[in-house]
Amino acid sequence: MIKAITGTKDILPSEAAIWKMLEERVIKTFTNYNYKEIRTPVFEKTELFARGIGEDTDIVGKEMYSFTDTAGNSMTLKPEMTAAVVRAYIEHSLGKQQSLNKLFYISPMFRKETPQAGRQRQFHQFGAEAIGSSSPLLDAEMIQMVYEILTGLGLKHLSVKINSLGIPESREKYKTLLRNFLSGKKSRLSEDSRKRFDTNILRLFDSKVESDQEILKDAPLLIDHIDEESRQDFETLKNVLTLSGIPFQVDPKLVRGLDYYTKATFEVISGKVGSQNALCGGGRYDLLIEQLGGTPAPATGFAAGMERILLACENEKSLTPPDEKIDVYIVLVDRQLTREAVSTALFLRKKNLSVDFDYLGRSVKAQMREANKYNARFVIFIGGDEYKTNKIVLKDMSSGGQVLIDKDDMEQMFRAVKTEISL
Ligand code: HAM
């Protein structure tokens, strides 16, 4: 038997309803904040992500699904959307049409990580990118949107963490400070951290190794060394979050795993999903557009992992999947009347009702069982004694009541179903 690829998951019909609920809520919230949807291809030139996310990041270094096509071009399945959205923004000169572009997406992503609960190789993100303004109000807006979505799903065990990474100049100065602080201690760091010391020193703070954290305990913190403008913007962000009633913590060790960030960064953590606890992450990336060849434009955004959010909902029992119903199930009492069943179904489906009937030649009893399984609101019986007198029986499945309807008066049948008469 051929099985799904490790780290990928089927979303079966029994789960699809809850995905749809989540997607509808996401779209509604983004629409309320006037974000417009953008869809980009599932694969891009590898160079886009290498340059956009940063050569020294885990994503580019070891997690990308890259392949070379027959023409010798290196392609990559998108591991994230920000670089792809920026590519589309530059390519289609969106900045010329609109000085501020507020964009959102819902899309599958691909990262070759070790699968575990809340971590897959194909997963889904929803997210937003606002390109064209350096206002910290937009950083706050990102957090407002995701917080509204998550609390709207009934999630309670959330913590919002924010930090500021400042601009590259202040960050470089800080890195020198950190390097000096660690100079006599480097040999005591874990192997991974020693590597990061050379390639991406800020990421040392991400280390899960206790002895590393012990060494870093008294390290200088970036937040205390950021430039004045970043500091003021960070104050505004905090004020707006307070005004919005969103509880948050400043986490000076929140460095994020992608290289493009400047100034504000944030994550929302769930206390109910185990170790892969970041439901979303984001921040400002004021230099990325220029770095990818566009006219400089400040930008901010976030992305949230949908599998993790649904896992949190499941663990907090916060979402009840909607009852799936169909409007009408047609029970064929007399097989000779298949034509009538088909045309009744056609008529009602054209009227926008959901209708099904039996394709397996089952008994009336089995058809009724099927109607119950599908949660049919009404059953129409075609055939039997009533039919001989040109009547069709319409049964309301919740009350059990039934009425006779002229078999040639489909409009009457439609009206009866549509007004949900309790018979
Ligand atoms: P990220 O932190 O790499 O940021 O991913 C965002 C979210 O995607 C994570 O918080 C997590 O919920 C989910 N996620 C990431 N990897 C996996 C995985 N392997 N399995 C399941 N879920 C996963 C970004 O992707 C940035 N593009 C966010 C951004 C947008 N920053 C600015 N604009």
Short mmCIF file of C-alpha atoms and ligand atoms in Angstrom, two decimals:
data_model
loop_
_atom_site.label_atom_id
_atom_site.label_comp_id
_atom_site.label_asym_id
_atom_site.label_seq_id
_atom_site.Cartn_x
_atom_site.Cartn_y
_atom_site.Cartn_z
CA MET A 1 0.00 0.00 0.00
CA ILE A 2 1.26 3.50 -0.82
CA LYS A 3 1.05 5.76 2.22
CA ALA A 4 1.16 9.54 2.56
CA ILE A 5 4.66 11.04 2.81
CA THR A 6 6.04 11.29 6.37
CA GLY A 7 5.10 14.62 7.91
CA THR A 8 2.12 15.19 5.62
CA LYS A 9 -1.49 14.63 6.58
CA ASP A 10 -4.78 14.11 4.79
CA ILE A 11 -7.60 16.35 5.89
CA LEU A 12 -10.50 13.91 5.74
CA PRO A 13 -14.14 14.92 5.21
CA SER A 14 -14.79 14.52 8.94
CA GLU A 15 -12.12 17.17 9.66
CA ALA A 16 -12.71 19.47 6.69
CA ALA A 17 -15.73 21.17 8.33
CA ILE A 18 -13.60 22.48 11.18
CA TRP A 19 -10.92 23.69 8.76
CA LYS A 20 -13.62 25.55 6.86
CA MET A 21 -14.83 27.14 10.10
CA LEU A 22 -11.30 28.34 10.85
CA GLU A 23 -10.80 29.64 7.31
CA GLU A 24 -14.09 31.51 7.35
CA ARG A 25 -13.19 33.20 10.65
CA VAL A 26 -9.74 34.12 9.31
CA ILE A 27 -11.16 35.60 6.10
CA LYS A 28 -13.82 37.53 8.02
CA THR A 29 -11.27 39.06 10.39
CA PHE A 30 -8.85 40.03 7.61
CA THR A 31 -11.73 41.52 5.63
CA ASN A 32 -12.83 43.55 8.66
CA TYR A 33 -9.35 45.07 8.80
CA ASN A 34 -9.41 45.70 5.02
CA TYR A 35 -6.77 43.15 4.00
CA LYS A 36 -6.98 41.75 0.43
CA GLU A 37 -6.16 38.17 -0.44
CA ILE A 38 -3.01 37.26 -2.36
CA ARG A 39 -2.21 33.80 -3.77
CA THR A 40 1.28 32.95 -4.98
CA PRO A 41 2.61 29.77 -6.65
CA VAL A 42 3.52 26.81 -4.50
CA PHE A 43 7.12 26.89 -5.75
CA GLU A 44 9.57 29.68 -6.43
CA LYS A 45 13.20 30.07 -7.42
CA THR A 46 15.37 28.80 -4.55
CA GLU A 47 17.32 32.06 -4.65
CA LEU A 48 14.25 34.00 -3.47
CA PHE A 49 14.10 32.17 -0.15
CA ALA A 50 17.89 31.92 0.23
CA ARG A 51 18.21 35.69 -0.13
CA GLY A 52 14.95 36.57 1.62
CA ILE A 53 15.04 34.35 4.69
CA GLY A 54 18.84 34.26 5.06
CA GLU A 55 21.49 31.66 4.18
CA ASP A 56 22.36 31.02 7.85
CA THR A 57 18.85 30.24 9.04
CA ASP A 58 17.64 26.70 9.80
CA ILE A 59 14.97 27.01 7.11
CA VAL A 60 17.41 27.74 4.30
CA GLY A 61 20.24 25.66 5.74
CA LYS A 62 18.40 22.40 6.24
CA GLU A 63 14.64 22.54 5.84
CA MET A 64 13.90 23.50 2.26
CA TYR A 65 12.40 21.11 -0.27
CA SER A 66 14.52 22.11 -3.24
CA PHE A 67 14.92 20.38 -6.58
CA THR A 68 16.52 21.09 -9.91
CA ASP A 69 14.26 21.01 -12.96
CA THR A 70 15.31 19.64 -16.34
CA ALA A 71 16.56 23.07 -17.41
CA GLY A 72 18.92 23.13 -14.44
CA ASN A 73 16.99 25.72 -12.40
CA SER A 74 16.80 25.26 -8.65
CA MET A 75 13.23 25.48 -7.36
CA THR A 76 11.87 25.33 -3.80
CA LEU A 77 8.46 24.52 -2.38
CA LYS A 78 7.62 27.61 -0.36
CA PRO A 79 8.65 27.28 3.31
CA GLU A 80 6.95 30.61 4.16
CA MET A 81 5.02 33.36 2.41
CA THR A 82 6.75 36.64 3.23
CA ALA A 83 9.47 36.35 0.59
CA ALA A 84 6.91 35.17 -1.99
CA VAL A 85 4.53 38.05 -1.22
CA VAL A 86 7.38 40.54 -1.45
CA ARG A 87 8.45 39.02 -4.79
CA ALA A 88 4.89 39.45 -6.12
CA TYR A 89 4.67 42.98 -4.67
CA ILE A 90 7.85 44.01 -6.51
CA GLU A 91 7.08 42.12 -9.73
CA HIS A 92 3.61 43.65 -10.12
CA SER A 93 4.60 47.12 -8.84
CA LEU A 94 1.86 46.95 -6.22
CA GLY A 95 3.52 49.86 -4.41
CA LYS A 96 2.77 52.13 -7.38
CA GLN A 97 -0.93 51.27 -7.36
CA GLN A 98 -1.36 51.70 -3.64
CA SER A 99 0.97 53.33 -1.13
CA LEU A 100 0.01 50.87 1.59
CA ASN A 101 -0.74 47.27 0.55
CA LYS A 102 -2.56 45.22 3.18
CA LEU A 103 -2.44 41.58 2.02
CA PHE A 104 -3.47 38.25 3.50
CA TYR A 105 -3.10 34.58 2.58
CA ILE A 106 -4.05 31.05 3.54
CA SER A 107 -1.69 28.51 2.05
CA PRO A 108 0.22 25.23 2.48
CA MET A 109 3.94 25.53 3.34
CA PHE A 110 6.76 22.99 3.21
CA ARG A 111 9.64 22.48 5.61
CA LYS A 112 11.74 19.35 6.05
CA GLU A 113 11.56 19.23 9.85
CA THR A 114 11.33 16.21 12.13
CA PRO A 115 7.61 15.56 12.41
CA GLN A 116 6.00 15.64 15.85
CA ALA A 117 2.76 16.94 17.35
CA GLY A 118 2.20 20.39 15.82
CA ARG A 119 5.12 20.06 13.44
CA GLN A 120 4.65 18.77 9.92
CA ARG A 121 6.50 18.84 6.63
CA GLN A 122 3.47 20.14 4.79
CA PHE A 123 1.52 22.47 7.05
CA HIS A 124 -0.79 25.42 6.55
CA GLN A 125 -0.43 29.05 7.49
CA PHE A 126 -2.71 32.01 7.40
CA GLY A 127 -1.00 35.34 7.61
CA ALA A 128 -0.89 38.98 6.65
CA GLU A 129 1.68 41.39 5.28
CA ALA A 130 1.30 45.19 5.28
CA ILE A 131 3.81 46.78 2.92
CA GLY A 132 4.37 50.55 2.69
CA SER A 133 4.24 51.98 6.21
CA SER A 134 6.61 52.08 9.16
CA SER A 135 3.83 52.85 11.63
CA PRO A 136 3.93 50.71 14.79
CA LEU A 137 0.12 50.86 14.63
CA LEU A 138 0.42 48.23 11.92
CA ASP A 139 2.57 45.99 14.13
CA ALA A 140 -0.18 46.32 16.71
CA GLU A 141 -2.80 45.58 14.04
CA MET A 142 -1.10 42.25 13.23
CA ILE A 143 -1.29 41.25 16.88
CA GLN A 144 -4.88 42.52 17.17
CA MET A 145 -5.96 40.42 14.18
CA VAL A 146 -4.36 37.18 15.27
CA TYR A 147 -5.45 37.68 18.88
CA GLU A 148 -9.01 38.30 17.73
CA ILE A 149 -8.96 35.13 15.62
CA LEU A 150 -7.47 32.98 18.39
CA THR A 151 -9.72 34.23 21.19
CA GLY A 152 -12.69 34.06 18.79
CA LEU A 153 -11.95 30.34 18.48
CA GLY A 154 -12.39 30.11 22.23
CA LEU A 155 -8.67 29.72 23.06
CA LYS A 156 -7.75 30.88 26.55
CA HIS A 157 -4.26 29.66 27.31
CA LEU A 158 -2.47 32.21 25.19
CA SER A 159 0.48 34.46 25.82
CA VAL A 160 1.55 37.25 23.53
CA LYS A 161 5.30 37.88 23.55
CA ILE A 162 6.84 40.93 21.98
CA ASN A 163 10.36 42.19 21.49
CA SER A 164 12.27 44.68 19.37
CA LEU A 165 15.36 43.78 17.40
CA GLY A 166 16.12 47.38 16.46
CA ILE A 167 17.78 48.40 13.22
CA PRO A 168 20.84 46.56 11.84
CA GLU A 169 23.29 49.24 13.03
CA SER A 170 22.26 48.99 16.70
CA ARG A 171 22.00 45.23 16.36
CA GLU A 172 25.56 44.94 15.05
CA LYS A 173 26.85 46.97 18.00
CA TYR A 174 24.92 44.72 20.35
CA LYS A 175 26.31 41.58 18.71
CA THR A 176 29.81 42.82 19.46
CA LEU A 177 28.77 43.32 23.09
CA LEU A 178 27.35 39.79 23.23
CA ARG A 179 30.44 38.32 21.59
CA ASN A 180 32.64 40.07 24.15
CA PHE A 181 30.45 38.83 26.99
CA LEU A 182 30.72 35.25 25.70
CA SER A 183 34.38 35.36 24.68
CA GLY A 184 35.71 33.37 27.66
CA LYS A 185 32.67 31.09 27.74
CA LYS A 186 32.40 29.89 24.15
CA SER A 187 33.99 26.50 24.80
CA ARG A 188 31.32 25.74 27.44
CA LEU A 189 28.48 26.26 24.96
CA SER A 190 26.76 23.29 23.29
CA GLU A 191 27.98 22.31 19.83
CA ASP A 192 24.94 23.87 18.12
CA SER A 193 25.38 27.09 20.03
CA ARG A 194 29.09 27.23 19.20
CA LYS A 195 28.09 27.05 15.53
CA ARG A 196 25.51 29.77 16.03
CA PHE A 197 28.09 31.89 17.82
CA ASP A 198 29.87 32.18 14.47
CA THR A 199 26.93 32.25 12.07
CA ASN A 200 23.94 33.79 13.82
CA ILE A 201 24.83 34.77 17.37
CA LEU A 202 21.35 36.12 18.28
CA ARG A 203 19.91 32.65 17.81
CA LEU A 204 21.88 31.46 20.84
CA PHE A 205 18.91 32.63 22.88
CA ASP A 206 16.78 29.97 21.17
CA SER A 207 18.90 27.16 22.58
CA LYS A 208 16.92 24.61 24.58
CA VAL A 209 20.11 23.37 26.32
CA GLU A 210 20.01 24.29 30.02
CA SER A 211 23.74 24.97 30.38
CA ASP A 212 23.55 27.39 27.43
CA GLN A 213 20.70 29.24 29.10
CA GLU A 214 22.69 29.33 32.34
CA ILE A 215 25.61 30.97 30.52
CA LEU A 216 23.24 33.45 28.85
CA LYS A 217 21.48 34.34 32.10
CA ASP A 218 23.52 37.49 32.68
CA ALA A 219 24.15 38.31 29.03
CA PRO A 220 23.38 41.86 27.86
CA LEU A 221 19.95 42.05 26.21
CA LEU A 222 19.32 43.47 22.76
CA ILE A 223 16.21 45.35 23.92
CA ASP A 224 18.44 47.49 26.17
CA HIS A 225 20.67 48.44 23.24
CA ILE A 226 18.28 49.25 20.41
CA ASP A 227 18.28 52.63 18.64
CA GLU A 228 16.06 55.50 19.75
CA GLU A 229 13.52 55.26 16.91
CA SER A 230 13.00 51.52 17.49
CA ARG A 231 12.61 52.22 21.21
CA GLN A 232 9.94 54.85 20.62
CA ASP A 233 8.06 52.63 18.14
CA PHE A 234 8.20 49.82 20.68
CA GLU A 235 6.66 52.11 23.32
CA THR A 236 3.84 52.98 20.88
CA LEU A 237 3.27 49.29 20.16
CA LYS A 238 2.99 48.54 23.89
CA ASN A 239 0.60 51.45 24.41
CA VAL A 240 -1.67 50.39 21.56
CA LEU A 241 -1.75 46.79 22.78
CA THR A 242 -2.71 48.01 26.25
CA LEU A 243 -5.40 50.21 24.71
CA SER A 244 -6.69 47.18 22.78
CA GLY A 245 -6.95 45.12 25.96
CA ILE A 246 -4.40 42.57 24.76
CA PRO A 247 -2.24 41.19 27.57
CA PHE A 248 1.42 40.83 26.54
CA GLN A 249 4.89 40.22 27.90
CA VAL A 250 8.12 41.71 26.66
CA ASP A 251 10.42 38.78 25.97
CA PRO A 252 13.94 40.13 25.31
CA LYS A 253 15.02 36.67 24.17
CA LEU A 254 12.49 36.45 21.35
CA VAL A 255 14.80 36.56 18.33
CA ARG A 256 12.80 34.60 15.68
CA GLY A 257 14.30 32.22 13.16
CA LEU A 258 14.28 34.33 10.01
CA ASP A 259 16.89 36.95 9.17
CA TYR A 260 14.70 39.67 7.69
CA TYR A 261 13.35 41.17 10.91
CA THR A 262 13.94 44.73 12.09
CA LYS A 263 12.35 46.46 15.09
CA ALA A 264 9.21 44.77 16.50
CA THR A 265 8.84 40.98 16.58
CA PHE A 266 6.18 38.90 18.30
CA GLU A 267 4.84 35.43 18.89
CA VAL A 268 1.66 34.04 20.38
CA ILE A 269 2.29 30.95 22.49
CA SER A 270 -0.24 28.33 23.55
CA GLY A 271 0.09 26.60 26.90
CA LYS A 272 -1.88 23.63 25.57
CA VAL A 273 -0.04 22.15 22.61
CA GLY A 274 3.21 20.74 23.97
CA SER A 275 6.68 21.78 22.89
CA GLN A 276 5.77 23.20 19.47
CA ASN A 277 3.90 25.97 21.19
CA ALA A 278 4.19 29.00 18.87
CA LEU A 279 0.80 29.46 17.27
CA CYS A 280 2.06 32.40 15.27
CA GLY A 281 5.07 34.57 14.72
CA GLY A 282 5.79 37.79 12.97
CA GLY A 283 7.35 41.19 13.00
CA ARG A 284 8.61 44.12 11.01
CA TYR A 285 10.93 43.66 8.02
CA ASP A 286 11.70 47.16 6.78
CA LEU A 287 14.69 46.20 4.63
CA LEU A 288 13.49 43.08 2.82
CA ILE A 289 11.81 44.79 -0.12
CA GLU A 290 14.98 46.65 -1.05
CA GLN A 291 17.07 43.56 -0.39
CA LEU A 292 14.98 41.65 -2.95
CA GLY A 293 15.40 44.37 -5.56
CA GLY A 294 12.38 46.61 -4.95
CA THR A 295 12.08 50.30 -4.15
CA PRO A 296 12.62 50.50 -0.38
CA ALA A 297 9.37 50.13 1.57
CA PRO A 298 8.86 49.40 5.26
CA ALA A 299 6.70 46.37 6.05
CA THR A 300 5.33 44.19 8.80
CA GLY A 301 3.45 40.90 9.01
CA PHE A 302 2.81 37.58 10.70
CA ALA A 303 1.91 33.98 9.94
CA ALA A 304 0.05 31.45 12.07
CA GLY A 305 0.21 27.66 11.93
CA MET A 306 -3.26 26.28 11.34
CA GLU A 307 -2.55 22.68 12.46
CA ARG A 308 -1.23 24.01 15.78
CA ILE A 309 -4.24 26.25 16.24
CA LEU A 310 -6.62 23.36 15.61
CA LEU A 311 -4.59 21.21 18.00
CA ALA A 312 -4.95 23.92 20.66
CA CYS A 313 -8.70 24.09 19.97
CA GLU A 314 -8.95 20.31 20.33
CA ASN A 315 -6.94 20.27 23.56
CA GLU A 316 -8.94 23.16 25.02
CA LYS A 317 -12.18 21.67 23.67
CA SER A 318 -13.01 25.15 22.44
CA LEU A 319 -14.57 24.41 19.06
CA THR A 320 -17.51 22.23 18.20
CA PRO A 321 -17.60 21.17 14.59
CA PRO A 322 -20.82 22.32 12.95
CA ASP A 323 -23.55 19.72 12.46
CA GLU A 324 -23.39 18.67 8.86
CA LYS A 325 -26.88 18.53 7.38
CA ILE A 326 -28.47 18.09 4.01
CA ASP A 327 -31.82 19.67 3.18
CA VAL A 328 -33.49 16.72 1.46
CA TYR A 329 -32.96 13.00 1.06
CA ILE A 330 -35.10 11.36 -1.61
CA VAL A 331 -36.20 7.84 -0.72
CA LEU A 332 -37.07 5.83 -3.75
CA VAL A 333 -39.88 3.46 -2.76
CA ASP A 334 -40.38 2.17 -6.27
CA ARG A 335 -37.29 1.63 -8.46
CA GLN A 336 -39.41 2.22 -11.59
CA LEU A 337 -39.55 5.86 -10.56
CA THR A 338 -35.77 6.54 -10.69
CA ARG A 339 -36.37 9.16 -13.42
CA GLU A 340 -38.70 11.09 -11.12
CA ALA A 341 -36.15 10.95 -8.30
CA VAL A 342 -33.43 12.29 -10.62
CA SER A 343 -35.59 15.15 -11.88
CA THR A 344 -36.80 16.04 -8.36
CA ALA A 345 -33.19 16.14 -7.17
CA LEU A 346 -32.18 18.28 -10.15
CA PHE A 347 -35.02 20.72 -9.56
CA LEU A 348 -34.27 21.17 -5.86
CA ARG A 349 -30.49 21.39 -6.36
CA LYS A 350 -31.03 24.14 -8.94
CA LYS A 351 -33.00 25.93 -6.23
CA ASN A 352 -29.84 25.78 -4.14
CA LEU A 353 -30.91 23.05 -1.72
CA SER A 354 -28.57 20.19 -0.81
CA VAL A 355 -30.15 16.97 -1.98
CA ASP A 356 -29.10 13.35 -2.18
CA PHE A 357 -30.66 9.98 -3.00
CA ASP A 358 -29.74 6.33 -3.18
CA TYR A 359 -27.37 5.07 -5.88
CA LEU A 360 -26.96 1.57 -4.49
CA GLY A 361 -30.42 0.05 -4.95
CA ARG A 362 -30.99 -0.22 -1.20
CA SER A 363 -34.22 -1.05 0.61
CA VAL A 364 -36.48 1.74 1.91
CA LYS A 365 -35.31 0.97 5.45
CA ALA A 366 -31.66 1.26 4.44
CA GLN A 367 -32.41 4.49 2.60
CA MET A 368 -34.02 5.92 5.75
CA ARG A 369 -30.91 4.95 7.73
CA GLU A 370 -28.86 6.81 5.15
CA ALA A 371 -31.13 9.88 5.44
CA ASN A 372 -30.54 9.86 9.21
CA LYS A 373 -26.80 9.45 8.78
CA TYR A 374 -26.71 12.50 6.55
CA ASN A 375 -28.84 14.45 9.02
CA ALA A 376 -31.45 15.16 6.34
CA ARG A 377 -33.95 17.82 7.39
CA PHE A 378 -36.60 16.44 5.03
CA VAL A 379 -37.24 13.15 3.31
CA ILE A 380 -39.28 12.89 0.14
CA PHE A 381 -40.78 9.48 -0.65
CA ILE A 382 -41.25 8.73 -4.30
CA GLY A 383 -43.53 5.73 -4.90
CA GLY A 384 -45.95 3.80 -2.71
CA ASP A 385 -49.73 4.16 -2.34
CA GLU A 386 -49.66 7.97 -2.18
CA TYR A 387 -47.82 8.17 -5.45
CA LYS A 388 -50.61 6.20 -7.14
CA THR A 389 -52.91 9.11 -6.27
CA ASN A 390 -50.34 11.55 -7.69
CA LYS A 391 -48.99 12.59 -4.28
CA ILE A 392 -45.53 12.67 -2.84
CA VAL A 393 -44.92 12.33 0.90
CA LEU A 394 -42.70 15.01 2.43
CA LYS A 395 -41.51 14.17 5.91
CA ASP A 396 -39.99 16.59 8.41
CA MET A 397 -37.29 14.50 10.10
CA SER A 398 -37.08 16.54 13.27
CA SER A 399 -40.80 16.56 14.12
CA GLY A 400 -41.70 13.35 12.30
CA GLY A 401 -44.71 15.09 10.76
CA GLN A 402 -45.53 14.70 7.11
CA VAL A 403 -47.62 16.29 4.33
CA LEU A 404 -48.80 15.17 0.93
CA ILE A 405 -47.79 17.28 -1.98
CA ASP A 406 -48.99 17.14 -5.59
CA LYS A 407 -46.35 15.20 -7.46
CA ASP A 408 -46.40 17.70 -10.31
CA ASP A 409 -46.21 20.71 -8.04
CA MET A 410 -42.49 20.87 -7.35
CA GLU A 411 -42.73 24.55 -6.51
CA GLN A 412 -45.00 23.66 -3.59
CA MET A 413 -42.50 21.08 -2.44
CA PHE A 414 -39.69 23.61 -2.66
CA ARG A 415 -41.70 26.20 -0.73
CA ALA A 416 -42.50 23.65 1.96
CA VAL A 417 -38.84 22.74 2.42
CA LYS A 418 -37.56 26.28 2.10
CA THR A 419 -39.83 27.81 4.71
CA GLU A 420 -38.89 24.93 7.01
CA ILE A 421 -42.47 24.33 7.93
CA SER A 422 -42.85 22.28 11.05
CA LEU A 423 -45.39 19.73 9.97
P1 HAM B 1 7.50 31.23 11.32
O1 HAM B 1 7.68 31.55 12.76
O2 HAM B 1 8.58 30.46 10.64
O3 HAM B 1 7.26 32.62 10.59
O4 HAM B 1 6.14 30.45 11.12
C1 HAM B 1 4.93 30.97 11.58
C2 HAM B 1 4.10 29.88 12.23
O5 HAM B 1 3.94 28.78 11.33
C3 HAM B 1 4.72 29.24 13.47
O6 HAM B 1 4.49 30.02 14.61
C4 HAM B 1 3.98 27.92 13.53
O7 HAM B 1 2.70 28.09 14.14
C5 HAM B 1 3.78 27.58 12.07
N1 HAM B 1 4.79 26.58 11.64
C6 HAM B 1 6.06 26.81 11.28
N2 HAM B 1 6.66 25.65 10.94
C7 HAM B 1 5.74 24.67 11.11
C8 HAM B 1 5.74 23.24 10.91
N3 HAM B 1 6.82 22.61 10.46
N4 HAM B 1 4.60 22.56 11.18
C9 HAM B 1 3.49 23.20 11.62
N5 HAM B 1 3.43 24.54 11.81
C10 HAM B 1 4.54 25.26 11.56
C11 HAM B 1 7.05 32.76 9.26
O8 HAM B 1 6.76 31.85 8.51
C12 HAM B 1 7.10 34.19 8.79
N6 HAM B 1 6.87 34.22 7.34
C13 HAM B 1 6.05 35.02 9.54
C14 HAM B 1 6.02 36.44 9.08
C15 HAM B 1 5.17 37.00 8.19
N7 HAM B 1 6.82 37.41 9.49
C16 HAM B 1 6.51 38.53 8.86
N8 HAM B 1 5.52 38.29 8.05
#
